[in-house]
Each structure stands twice: as structure tokens, then as C-alpha cells.
Amino acid sequence: MRLPHFGGAAHPYGDRAVAAALARHTANVISSVNFDLRAFDTLGEETILFGAVLGTVVLLRQTRDEREVPPSPAEVAPPVRRYALIMLPVALLSGLYVVAHGQLSPGGGFQGGVVVAAALHMLYIGADYRALEKIRPVGMYEVGDAATVTALLLALVMQVAKRHGTVNPDELSELRG
């Protein structure tokens, strides 16, 4: 099979995506492609991310004989501090822009998250750890993590139930409204 000519009227891949989406009884084709046909790609990305986070947690965990000491501000050269504070809003806005338009490129939301995280590091360099601690709501992260895990487990249970025939796909469409 050869690729169609650029700008041509024949779109065999689009036709196949639409047919696959209709076969899966999804509400729309875009959601089917993003969340069904690309699911293995996303699963691989999430597995890599999970492994990286797990490795970081294992390496940075507090051991029994360690005690928590609040960090003291490090000496940062004034030009570095100025540059970090100037670039902080630029990096933050750029990262949020990439996150907001992440659907336009593969993995766009991931790259935007990295840029936003870099902006937070600029705050740490430009100000100090206390400034970073003030804007970092750790409690909200824990609530968000719990909600995400709950939603993923619920989606997994619903998918297993749908595959085994205990839930009718038409009933799921009625629930969505």
C-alpha cells in the first residue's frame, strides 16, 4: 500500500479510523482514535512515567535514621537570580500555552508539563525554597492523585465489564447523556 498524494481526495487511513470507531460503538471518532486506537502508545508512555516516578520516590524517600531539616537558602549569583526571575513568567506562560494546545502535536501536554516544571525550578533558583513551598499545594496533589487513581480503576472495571458482556454498550451511551 502506498501513501496517498498530498491534498488528494482519497483518505484510506481516515476511512479505516472511522470504521474502527463505529465498530467500537463510541460517541465520536476523535475520542475513539485518542482513547482506543492510540491506547497502547499511551499505556507505554504512562508505564515509563510511572517507572520514573517510582524510581524517584525510592531514591528520595526518607530512611528511619534520617531527620527532616528545613533547607537553608543557597547563595545564588545576582545575575542568575535576575535571569531566573525574568524568565519565570515567560516559561510559565509558554508551558501553559503548550499544555492548552497539546492536542496539536503528539504528546504536547507532556512537553508543556515539563516547561511548567522548569518554570517552578526557576522560582526555586530566583527566590528560594520557601517561595516554592508557598505555591506548591502538596495536599491538593494528594487529593488529585487519589481522584485520578479512582477514575482509572473505575474505567478499568467498566472496560472489563463491557468486554465480558456484563454491561451493554448502549446502556453506557445512555448514561453519558
mmCIF file of N, CA, C and O in Angstrom, residues 71-166:
data_model
loop_
_atom_site.group_PDB
_atom_site.id
_atom_site.type_symbol
_atom_site.label_atom_id
_atom_site.label_comp_id
_atom_site.label_asym_id
_atom_site.label_seq_id
_atom_site.Cartn_x
_atom_site.Cartn_y
_atom_site.Cartn_z
ATOM 1 N N PRO A 71 15.513 23.231 54.450
ATOM 2 C CA PRO A 71 16.672 23.684 53.676
ATOM 3 C C PRO A 71 16.962 25.155 53.928
ATOM 4 O O PRO A 71 16.070 25.964 54.129
ATOM 5 N N SER A 72 18.229 25.465 53.936
ATOM 6 C CA SER A 72 18.623 26.867 54.078
ATOM 7 C C SER A 72 18.894 27.424 52.684
ATOM 8 O O SER A 72 19.317 26.703 51.787
ATOM 9 N N PRO A 73 18.623 28.705 52.482
ATOM 10 C CA PRO A 73 18.829 29.279 51.148
ATOM 11 C C PRO A 73 20.294 29.207 50.728
ATOM 12 O O PRO A 73 21.192 29.479 51.520
ATOM 13 N N ALA A 74 20.493 28.804 49.483
ATOM 14 C CA ALA A 74 21.849 28.731 48.939
ATOM 15 C C ALA A 74 22.222 30.083 48.347
ATOM 16 O O ALA A 74 21.359 30.878 47.974
ATOM 17 N N GLU A 75 23.489 30.336 48.270
ATOM 18 C CA GLU A 75 23.982 31.585 47.686
ATOM 19 C C GLU A 75 23.913 31.467 46.164
ATOM 20 O O GLU A 75 24.511 30.582 45.575
ATOM 21 N N VAL A 76 23.137 32.340 45.537
ATOM 22 C CA VAL A 76 22.979 32.341 44.086
ATOM 23 C C VAL A 76 23.502 33.687 43.570
ATOM 24 O O VAL A 76 23.206 34.736 44.144
ATOM 25 N N ALA A 77 24.268 33.622 42.490
ATOM 26 C CA ALA A 77 24.820 34.849 41.920
ATOM 27 C C ALA A 77 23.684 35.779 41.475
ATOM 28 O O ALA A 77 22.680 35.310 40.928
ATOM 29 N N PRO A 78 23.811 37.092 41.731
ATOM 30 C CA PRO A 78 22.736 38.026 41.363
ATOM 31 C C PRO A 78 22.302 37.972 39.890
ATOM 32 O O PRO A 78 21.110 38.028 39.613
ATOM 33 N N PRO A 79 23.217 37.828 38.913
ATOM 34 C CA PRO A 79 22.743 37.739 37.516
ATOM 35 C C PRO A 79 21.881 36.490 37.267
ATOM 36 O O PRO A 79 20.896 36.548 36.543
ATOM 37 N N VAL A 80 22.241 35.392 37.890
ATOM 38 C CA VAL A 80 21.459 34.160 37.741
ATOM 39 C C VAL A 80 20.080 34.344 38.360
ATOM 40 O O VAL A 80 19.054 33.963 37.784
ATOM 41 N N ARG A 81 20.055 34.950 39.529
ATOM 42 C CA ARG A 81 18.780 35.198 40.211
ATOM 43 C C ARG A 81 17.881 36.114 39.367
ATOM 44 O O ARG A 81 16.697 35.839 39.188
ATOM 45 N N ARG A 82 18.435 37.184 38.803
ATOM 46 C CA ARG A 82 17.659 38.110 37.968
ATOM 47 C C ARG A 82 17.126 37.404 36.720
ATOM 48 O O ARG A 82 15.955 37.538 36.365
ATOM 49 N N TYR A 83 17.993 36.651 36.056
ATOM 50 C CA TYR A 83 17.576 35.943 34.848
ATOM 51 C C TYR A 83 16.456 34.947 35.162
ATOM 52 O O TYR A 83 15.477 34.855 34.416
ATOM 53 N N ALA A 84 16.585 34.226 36.258
ATOM 54 C CA ALA A 84 15.554 33.247 36.626
ATOM 55 C C ALA A 84 14.223 33.937 36.897
ATOM 56 O O ALA A 84 13.172 33.458 36.465
ATOM 57 N N LEU A 85 14.253 35.074 37.586
ATOM 58 C CA LEU A 85 13.004 35.778 37.884
ATOM 59 C C LEU A 85 12.398 36.418 36.636
ATOM 60 O O LEU A 85 11.170 36.538 36.524
ATOM 61 N N ILE A 86 13.241 36.836 35.678
ATOM 62 C CA ILE A 86 12.722 37.386 34.422
ATOM 63 C C ILE A 86 12.116 36.278 33.565
ATOM 64 O O ILE A 86 11.048 36.440 32.967
ATOM 65 N N MET A 87 12.773 35.134 33.500
ATOM 66 C CA MET A 87 12.309 34.046 32.642
ATOM 67 C C MET A 87 11.168 33.243 33.260
ATOM 68 O O MET A 87 10.487 32.503 32.542
ATOM 69 N N LEU A 88 10.927 33.391 34.543
ATOM 70 C CA LEU A 88 9.859 32.631 35.209
ATOM 71 C C LEU A 88 8.498 32.831 34.542
ATOM 72 O O LEU A 88 7.865 31.847 34.134
ATOM 73 N N PRO A 89 7.999 34.081 34.373
ATOM 74 C CA PRO A 89 6.682 34.213 33.729
ATOM 75 C C PRO A 89 6.682 33.783 32.264
ATOM 76 O O PRO A 89 5.686 33.242 31.775
ATOM 77 N N VAL A 90 7.794 33.976 31.568
ATOM 78 C CA VAL A 90 7.873 33.566 30.161
ATOM 79 C C VAL A 90 7.750 32.046 30.056
ATOM 80 O O VAL A 90 6.974 31.518 29.253
ATOM 81 N N ALA A 91 8.508 31.337 30.887
ATOM 82 C CA ALA A 91 8.460 29.871 30.860
ATOM 83 C C ALA A 91 7.096 29.361 31.305
ATOM 84 O O ALA A 91 6.557 28.416 30.724
ATOM 85 N N LEU A 92 6.516 29.991 32.312
ATOM 86 C CA LEU A 92 5.211 29.559 32.812
ATOM 87 C C LEU A 92 4.132 29.747 31.732
ATOM 88 O O LEU A 92 3.352 28.827 31.464
ATOM 89 N N LEU A 93 4.105 30.902 31.091
ATOM 90 C CA LEU A 93 3.117 31.142 30.037
ATOM 91 C C LEU A 93 3.345 30.245 28.822
ATOM 92 O O LEU A 93 2.390 29.726 28.234
ATOM 93 N N SER A 94 4.609 30.037 28.467
ATOM 94 C CA SER A 94 4.907 29.149 27.338
ATOM 95 C C SER A 94 4.453 27.729 27.633
ATOM 96 O O SER A 94 3.857 27.060 26.783
ATOM 97 N N GLY A 95 4.726 27.252 28.835
ATOM 98 C CA GLY A 95 4.305 25.904 29.220
ATOM 99 C C GLY A 95 2.801 25.752 29.239
ATOM 100 O O GLY A 95 2.260 24.752 28.759
ATOM 101 N N LEU A 96 2.098 26.742 29.781
ATOM 102 C CA LEU A 96 0.638 26.675 29.806
ATOM 103 C C LEU A 96 0.056 26.732 28.396
ATOM 104 O O LEU A 96 -0.950 26.075 28.106
ATOM 105 N N TYR A 97 0.691 27.498 27.512
ATOM 106 C CA TYR A 97 0.250 27.551 26.116
ATOM 107 C C TYR A 97 0.390 26.174 25.458
ATOM 108 O O TYR A 97 -0.514 25.709 24.772
ATOM 109 N N VAL A 98 1.531 25.520 25.677
ATOM 110 C CA VAL A 98 1.752 24.201 25.081
ATOM 111 C C VAL A 98 0.766 23.182 25.662
ATOM 112 O O VAL A 98 0.234 22.346 24.940
ATOM 113 N N VAL A 99 0.491 23.268 26.961
ATOM 114 C CA VAL A 99 -0.489 22.361 27.567
ATOM 115 C C VAL A 99 -1.872 22.606 26.969
ATOM 116 O O VAL A 99 -2.599 21.666 26.622
ATOM 117 N N ALA A 100 -2.256 23.857 26.826
ATOM 118 C CA ALA A 100 -3.581 24.181 26.301
ATOM 119 C C ALA A 100 -3.741 23.745 24.850
ATOM 120 O O ALA A 100 -4.842 23.399 24.433
ATOM 121 N N HIS A 101 -2.663 23.742 24.085
ATOM 122 C CA HIS A 101 -2.737 23.352 22.679
ATOM 123 C C HIS A 101 -2.032 22.020 22.454
ATOM 124 O O HIS A 101 -1.507 21.763 21.369
ATOM 125 N N GLY A 102 -2.013 21.179 23.462
ATOM 126 C CA GLY A 102 -1.316 19.899 23.381
ATOM 127 C C GLY A 102 -1.885 18.943 22.367
ATOM 128 O O GLY A 102 -1.197 18.031 21.916
ATOM 129 N N GLN A 103 -3.138 19.120 21.987
ATOM 130 C CA GLN A 103 -3.750 18.211 21.027
ATOM 131 C C GLN A 103 -3.190 18.404 19.619
ATOM 132 O O GLN A 103 -3.430 17.585 18.739
ATOM 133 N N LEU A 104 -2.443 19.467 19.398
ATOM 134 C CA LEU A 104 -1.927 19.748 18.062
ATOM 135 C C LEU A 104 -0.649 18.989 17.737
ATOM 136 O O LEU A 104 -0.240 18.932 16.585
ATOM 137 N N SER A 105 -0.002 18.427 18.746
ATOM 138 C CA SER A 105 1.222 17.675 18.489
ATOM 139 C C SER A 105 1.219 16.425 19.361
ATOM 140 O O SER A 105 0.620 16.419 20.444
ATOM 141 N N PRO A 106 1.866 15.366 18.896
ATOM 142 C CA PRO A 106 1.901 14.144 19.706
ATOM 143 C C PRO A 106 2.583 14.395 21.050
ATOM 144 O O PRO A 106 3.704 14.888 21.106
ATOM 145 N N GLY A 107 1.901 14.085 22.131
ATOM 146 C CA GLY A 107 2.472 14.259 23.455
ATOM 147 C C GLY A 107 2.613 15.699 23.879
ATOM 148 O O GLY A 107 3.400 16.000 24.776
ATOM 149 N N GLY A 108 1.876 16.625 23.276
ATOM 150 C CA GLY A 108 2.027 18.054 23.553
ATOM 151 C C GLY A 108 1.811 18.416 25.007
ATOM 152 O O GLY A 108 2.490 19.283 25.545
ATOM 153 N N GLY A 109 0.868 17.759 25.649
ATOM 154 C CA GLY A 109 0.626 18.038 27.059
ATOM 155 C C GLY A 109 1.821 17.673 27.926
ATOM 156 O O GLY A 109 2.120 18.349 28.906
ATOM 157 N N PHE A 110 2.534 16.610 27.560
ATOM 158 C CA PHE A 110 3.713 16.199 28.323
ATOM 159 C C PHE A 110 4.810 17.265 28.241
ATOM 160 O O PHE A 110 5.412 17.631 29.248
ATOM 161 N N GLN A 111 5.064 17.767 27.026
ATOM 162 C CA GLN A 111 6.096 18.786 26.870
ATOM 163 C C GLN A 111 5.732 20.061 27.624
ATOM 164 O O GLN A 111 6.588 20.698 28.224
ATOM 165 N N GLY A 112 4.460 20.429 27.594
ATOM 166 C CA GLY A 112 4.018 21.611 28.337
ATOM 167 C C GLY A 112 4.238 21.440 29.831
ATOM 168 O O GLY A 112 4.646 22.378 30.519
ATOM 169 N N GLY A 113 3.980 20.247 30.348
ATOM 170 C CA GLY A 113 4.215 19.979 31.765
ATOM 171 C C GLY A 113 5.680 20.110 32.140
ATOM 172 O O GLY A 113 6.019 20.605 33.220
ATOM 173 N N VAL A 114 6.555 19.687 31.245
ATOM 174 C CA VAL A 114 7.994 19.812 31.505
ATOM 175 C C VAL A 114 8.393 21.286 31.561
ATOM 176 O O VAL A 114 9.174 21.704 32.430
ATOM 177 N N VAL A 115 7.844 22.105 30.666
ATOM 178 C CA VAL A 115 8.182 23.534 30.658
ATOM 179 C C VAL A 115 7.641 24.214 31.921
ATOM 180 O O VAL A 115 8.320 25.049 32.524
ATOM 181 N N VAL A 116 6.427 23.855 32.344
ATOM 182 C CA VAL A 116 5.879 24.425 33.581
ATOM 183 C C VAL A 116 6.731 24.009 34.779
ATOM 184 O O VAL A 116 7.006 24.822 35.669
ATOM 185 N N ALA A 117 7.171 22.753 34.807
ATOM 186 C CA ALA A 117 8.053 22.299 35.893
ATOM 187 C C ALA A 117 9.371 23.066 35.882
ATOM 188 O O ALA A 117 9.907 23.410 36.941
ATOM 189 N N ALA A 118 9.887 23.367 34.691
ATOM 190 C CA ALA A 118 11.118 24.165 34.595
ATOM 191 C C ALA A 118 10.885 25.563 35.153
ATOM 192 O O ALA A 118 11.772 26.138 35.799
ATOM 193 N N ALA A 119 9.687 26.111 34.936
ATOM 194 C CA ALA A 119 9.364 27.433 35.489
ATOM 195 C C ALA A 119 9.387 27.387 37.014
ATOM 196 O O ALA A 119 9.871 28.319 37.664
ATOM 197 N N LEU A 120 8.879 26.309 37.596
ATOM 198 C CA LEU A 120 8.931 26.184 39.053
ATOM 199 C C LEU A 120 10.376 26.091 39.548
ATOM 200 O O LEU A 120 10.705 26.622 40.612
ATOM 201 N N HIS A 121 11.234 25.447 38.778
ATOM 202 C CA HIS A 121 12.650 25.400 39.168
ATOM 203 C C HIS A 121 13.278 26.789 39.086
ATOM 204 O O HIS A 121 14.166 27.121 39.873
ATOM 205 N N MET A 122 12.820 27.602 38.147
ATOM 206 C CA MET A 122 13.328 28.978 38.067
ATOM 207 C C MET A 122 12.910 29.781 39.295
ATOM 208 O O MET A 122 13.661 30.629 39.763
ATOM 209 N N LEU A 123 11.716 29.502 39.812
ATOM 210 C CA LEU A 123 11.296 30.154 41.051
ATOM 211 C C LEU A 123 12.214 29.735 42.198
ATOM 212 O O LEU A 123 12.626 30.560 43.010
ATOM 213 N N TYR A 124 12.551 28.472 42.252
ATOM 214 C CA TYR A 124 13.453 27.963 43.286
ATOM 215 C C TYR A 124 14.832 28.617 43.187
ATOM 216 O O TYR A 124 15.424 29.011 44.183
ATOM 217 N N ILE A 125 15.327 28.788 41.944
ATOM 218 C CA ILE A 125 16.641 29.404 41.753
ATOM 219 C C ILE A 125 16.569 30.913 41.992
ATOM 220 O O ILE A 125 17.436 31.496 42.633
ATOM 221 N N GLY A 126 15.512 31.550 41.477
ATOM 222 C CA GLY A 126 15.413 33.006 41.549
ATOM 223 C C GLY A 126 15.034 33.519 42.921
ATOM 224 O O GLY A 126 15.452 34.603 43.322
ATOM 225 N N ALA A 127 14.235 32.786 43.655
ATOM 226 C CA ALA A 127 13.842 33.228 45.001
ATOM 227 C C ALA A 127 14.501 32.278 46.002
ATOM 228 O O ALA A 127 15.697 32.368 46.218
ATOM 229 N N ASP A 128 13.739 31.392 46.585
ATOM 230 C CA ASP A 128 14.313 30.346 47.429
ATOM 231 C C ASP A 128 13.271 29.262 47.648
ATOM 232 O O ASP A 128 12.174 29.301 47.107
ATOM 233 N N TYR A 129 13.613 28.288 48.441
ATOM 234 C CA TYR A 129 12.745 27.136 48.655
ATOM 235 C C TYR A 129 11.430 27.533 49.312
ATOM 236 O O TYR A 129 10.391 26.956 49.020
ATOM 237 N N ARG A 130 11.453 28.519 50.192
ATOM 238 C CA ARG A 130 10.208 28.928 50.871
ATOM 239 C C ARG A 130 9.188 29.467 49.874
ATOM 240 O O ARG A 130 7.991 29.234 50.003
ATOM 241 N N ALA A 131 9.641 30.196 48.847
ATOM 242 C CA ALA A 131 8.720 30.703 47.817
ATOM 243 C C ALA A 131 8.105 29.549 47.041
ATOM 244 O O ALA A 131 6.905 29.552 46.742
ATOM 245 N N LEU A 132 8.898 28.543 46.733
ATOM 246 C CA LEU A 132 8.390 27.369 46.037
ATOM 247 C C LEU A 132 7.391 26.616 46.911
ATOM 248 O O LEU A 132 6.361 26.155 46.435
ATOM 249 N N GLU A 133 7.686 26.504 48.180
ATOM 250 C CA GLU A 133 6.805 25.796 49.113
ATOM 251 C C GLU A 133 5.446 26.480 49.246
ATOM 252 O O GLU A 133 4.431 25.832 49.432
ATOM 253 N N LYS A 134 5.408 27.816 49.132
ATOM 254 C CA LYS A 134 4.154 28.560 49.273
ATOM 255 C C LYS A 134 3.192 28.290 48.127
ATOM 256 O O LYS A 134 1.978 28.289 48.320
ATOM 257 N N ILE A 135 3.701 28.091 46.914
ATOM 258 C CA ILE A 135 2.812 27.886 45.770
ATOM 259 C C ILE A 135 2.589 26.413 45.453
ATOM 260 O O ILE A 135 1.847 26.086 44.540
ATOM 261 N N ARG A 136 3.222 25.517 46.175
ATOM 262 C CA ARG A 136 3.127 24.085 45.900
ATOM 263 C C ARG A 136 2.161 23.436 46.881
ATOM 264 O O ARG A 136 2.561 23.050 47.978
ATOM 265 N N PRO A 137 0.902 23.267 46.520
ATOM 266 C CA PRO A 137 -0.081 22.689 47.443
ATOM 267 C C PRO A 137 0.011 21.166 47.472
ATOM 268 O O PRO A 137 -0.689 20.474 46.734
ATOM 269 N N VAL A 138 0.878 20.629 48.315
ATOM 270 C CA VAL A 138 1.104 19.186 48.367
ATOM 271 C C VAL A 138 -0.187 18.441 48.693
ATOM 272 O O VAL A 138 -0.478 17.391 48.118
ATOM 273 N N GLY A 139 -1.020 18.991 49.598
ATOM 274 C CA GLY A 139 -2.276 18.340 49.941
ATOM 275 C C GLY A 139 -3.197 18.203 48.737
ATOM 276 O O GLY A 139 -3.877 17.188 48.559
ATOM 277 N N MET A 140 -3.223 19.215 47.868
ATOM 278 C CA MET A 140 -4.053 19.150 46.669
ATOM 279 C C MET A 140 -3.535 18.097 45.698
ATOM 280 O O MET A 140 -4.313 17.439 45.005
ATOM 281 N N TYR A 141 -2.208 17.916 45.647
ATOM 282 C CA TYR A 141 -1.656 16.874 44.790
ATOM 283 C C TYR A 141 -2.126 15.502 45.256
ATOM 284 O O TYR A 141 -2.456 14.643 44.451
ATOM 285 N N GLU A 142 -2.155 15.293 46.576
ATOM 286 C CA GLU A 142 -2.588 14.003 47.097
ATOM 287 C C GLU A 142 -4.046 13.740 46.765
ATOM 288 O O GLU A 142 -4.417 12.627 46.391
ATOM 289 N N VAL A 143 -4.900 14.760 46.876
ATOM 290 C CA VAL A 143 -6.315 14.608 46.526
ATOM 291 C C VAL A 143 -6.451 14.325 45.029
ATOM 292 O O VAL A 143 -7.214 13.438 44.613
ATOM 293 N N GLY A 144 -5.705 15.055 44.217
ATOM 294 C CA GLY A 144 -5.747 14.841 42.767
ATOM 295 C C GLY A 144 -5.262 13.454 42.377
ATOM 296 O O GLY A 144 -5.839 12.805 41.499
ATOM 297 N N ASP A 145 -4.196 12.984 43.026
ATOM 298 C CA ASP A 145 -3.693 11.642 42.749
ATOM 299 C C ASP A 145 -4.727 10.588 43.108
ATOM 300 O O ASP A 145 -4.945 9.637 42.354
ATOM 301 N N ALA A 146 -5.375 10.734 44.258
ATOM 302 C CA ALA A 146 -6.394 9.766 44.672
ATOM 303 C C ALA A 146 -7.572 9.774 43.702
ATOM 304 O O ALA A 146 -8.092 8.711 43.332
ATOM 305 N N ALA A 147 -7.995 10.949 43.263
ATOM 306 C CA ALA A 147 -9.103 11.040 42.309
ATOM 307 C C ALA A 147 -8.724 10.409 40.972
ATOM 308 O O ALA A 147 -9.544 9.714 40.346
ATOM 309 N N THR A 148 -7.495 10.625 40.522
ATOM 310 C CA THR A 148 -7.046 10.044 39.258
ATOM 311 C C THR A 148 -7.009 8.531 39.334
ATOM 312 O O THR A 148 -7.485 7.844 38.422
ATOM 313 N N VAL A 149 -6.452 7.993 40.414
ATOM 314 C CA VAL A 149 -6.387 6.540 40.569
ATOM 315 C C VAL A 149 -7.795 5.948 40.629
ATOM 316 O O VAL A 149 -8.084 4.922 40.002
ATOM 317 N N THR A 150 -8.706 6.602 41.337
ATOM 318 C CA THR A 150 -10.079 6.126 41.417
ATOM 319 C C THR A 150 -10.742 6.128 40.044
ATOM 320 O O THR A 150 -11.399 5.150 39.662
ATOM 321 N N ALA A 151 -10.569 7.198 39.279
ATOM 322 C CA ALA A 151 -11.160 7.273 37.944
ATOM 323 C C ALA A 151 -10.582 6.208 37.024
ATOM 324 O O ALA A 151 -11.313 5.571 36.251
ATOM 325 N N LEU A 152 -9.266 5.975 37.096
ATOM 326 C CA LEU A 152 -8.648 4.956 36.249
ATOM 327 C C LEU A 152 -9.124 3.558 36.613
ATOM 328 O O LEU A 152 -9.383 2.731 35.741
ATOM 329 N N LEU A 153 -9.245 3.276 37.903
ATOM 330 C CA LEU A 153 -9.748 1.963 38.321
ATOM 331 C C LEU A 153 -11.200 1.768 37.895
ATOM 332 O O LEU A 153 -11.581 0.678 37.452
ATOM 333 N N LEU A 154 -12.011 2.812 38.012
ATOM 334 C CA LEU A 154 -13.401 2.724 37.575
ATOM 335 C C LEU A 154 -13.478 2.484 36.067
ATOM 336 O O LEU A 154 -14.268 1.652 35.595
ATOM 337 N N ALA A 155 -12.648 3.177 35.297
ATOM 338 C CA ALA A 155 -12.623 2.974 33.847
ATOM 339 C C ALA A 155 -12.185 1.558 33.504
ATOM 340 O O ALA A 155 -12.743 0.926 32.598
ATOM 341 N N LEU A 156 -11.214 1.027 34.244
ATOM 342 C CA LEU A 156 -10.752 -0.341 34.014
ATOM 343 C C LEU A 156 -11.864 -1.344 34.308
ATOM 344 O O LEU A 156 -12.109 -2.267 33.527
ATOM 345 N N VAL A 157 -12.572 -1.173 35.418
ATOM 346 C CA VAL A 157 -13.668 -2.075 35.774
ATOM 347 C C VAL A 157 -14.766 -2.014 34.712
ATOM 348 O O VAL A 157 -15.296 -3.050 34.296
ATOM 349 N N MET A 158 -15.102 -0.811 34.254
ATOM 350 C CA MET A 158 -16.140 -0.666 33.232
ATOM 351 C C MET A 158 -15.708 -1.320 31.918
ATOM 352 O O MET A 158 -16.520 -1.949 31.240
ATOM 353 N N GLN A 159 -14.437 -1.184 31.566
ATOM 354 C CA GLN A 159 -13.943 -1.784 30.327
ATOM 355 C C GLN A 159 -13.973 -3.307 30.416
ATOM 356 O O GLN A 159 -14.376 -3.979 29.472
ATOM 357 N N VAL A 160 -13.559 -3.863 31.556
ATOM 358 C CA VAL A 160 -13.599 -5.316 31.741
ATOM 359 C C VAL A 160 -15.038 -5.806 31.698
ATOM 360 O O VAL A 160 -15.352 -6.819 31.062
ATOM 361 N N ALA A 161 -15.947 -5.086 32.354
ATOM 362 C CA ALA A 161 -17.356 -5.477 32.347
ATOM 363 C C ALA A 161 -17.926 -5.423 30.931
ATOM 364 O O ALA A 161 -18.702 -6.303 30.535
ATOM 365 N N LYS A 162 -17.532 -4.430 30.160
ATOM 366 C CA LYS A 162 -18.017 -4.299 28.781
ATOM 367 C C LYS A 162 -17.496 -5.436 27.915
ATOM 368 O O LYS A 162 -18.220 -6.017 27.124
ATOM 369 N N ARG A 163 -16.226 -5.793 28.100
ATOM 370 C CA ARG A 163 -15.623 -6.874 27.300
ATOM 371 C C ARG A 163 -16.237 -8.232 27.620
ATOM 372 O O ARG A 163 -16.342 -9.084 26.763
ATOM 373 N N HIS A 164 -16.609 -8.456 28.885
ATOM 374 C CA HIS A 164 -17.188 -9.739 29.288
ATOM 375 C C HIS A 164 -18.696 -9.787 29.091
ATOM 376 O O HIS A 164 -19.327 -10.770 29.438
ATOM 377 N N GLY A 165 -19.266 -8.711 28.588
ATOM 378 C CA GLY A 165 -20.682 -8.709 28.270
ATOM 379 C C GLY A 165 -21.609 -8.457 29.441
ATOM 380 O O GLY A 165 -22.811 -8.635 29.319
ATOM 381 N N THR A 166 -21.077 -8.051 30.592
ATOM 382 C CA THR A 166 -21.955 -7.777 31.734
ATOM 383 C C THR A 166 -22.560 -6.389 31.662
ATOM 384 O O THR A 166 -23.507 -6.099 32.361
#
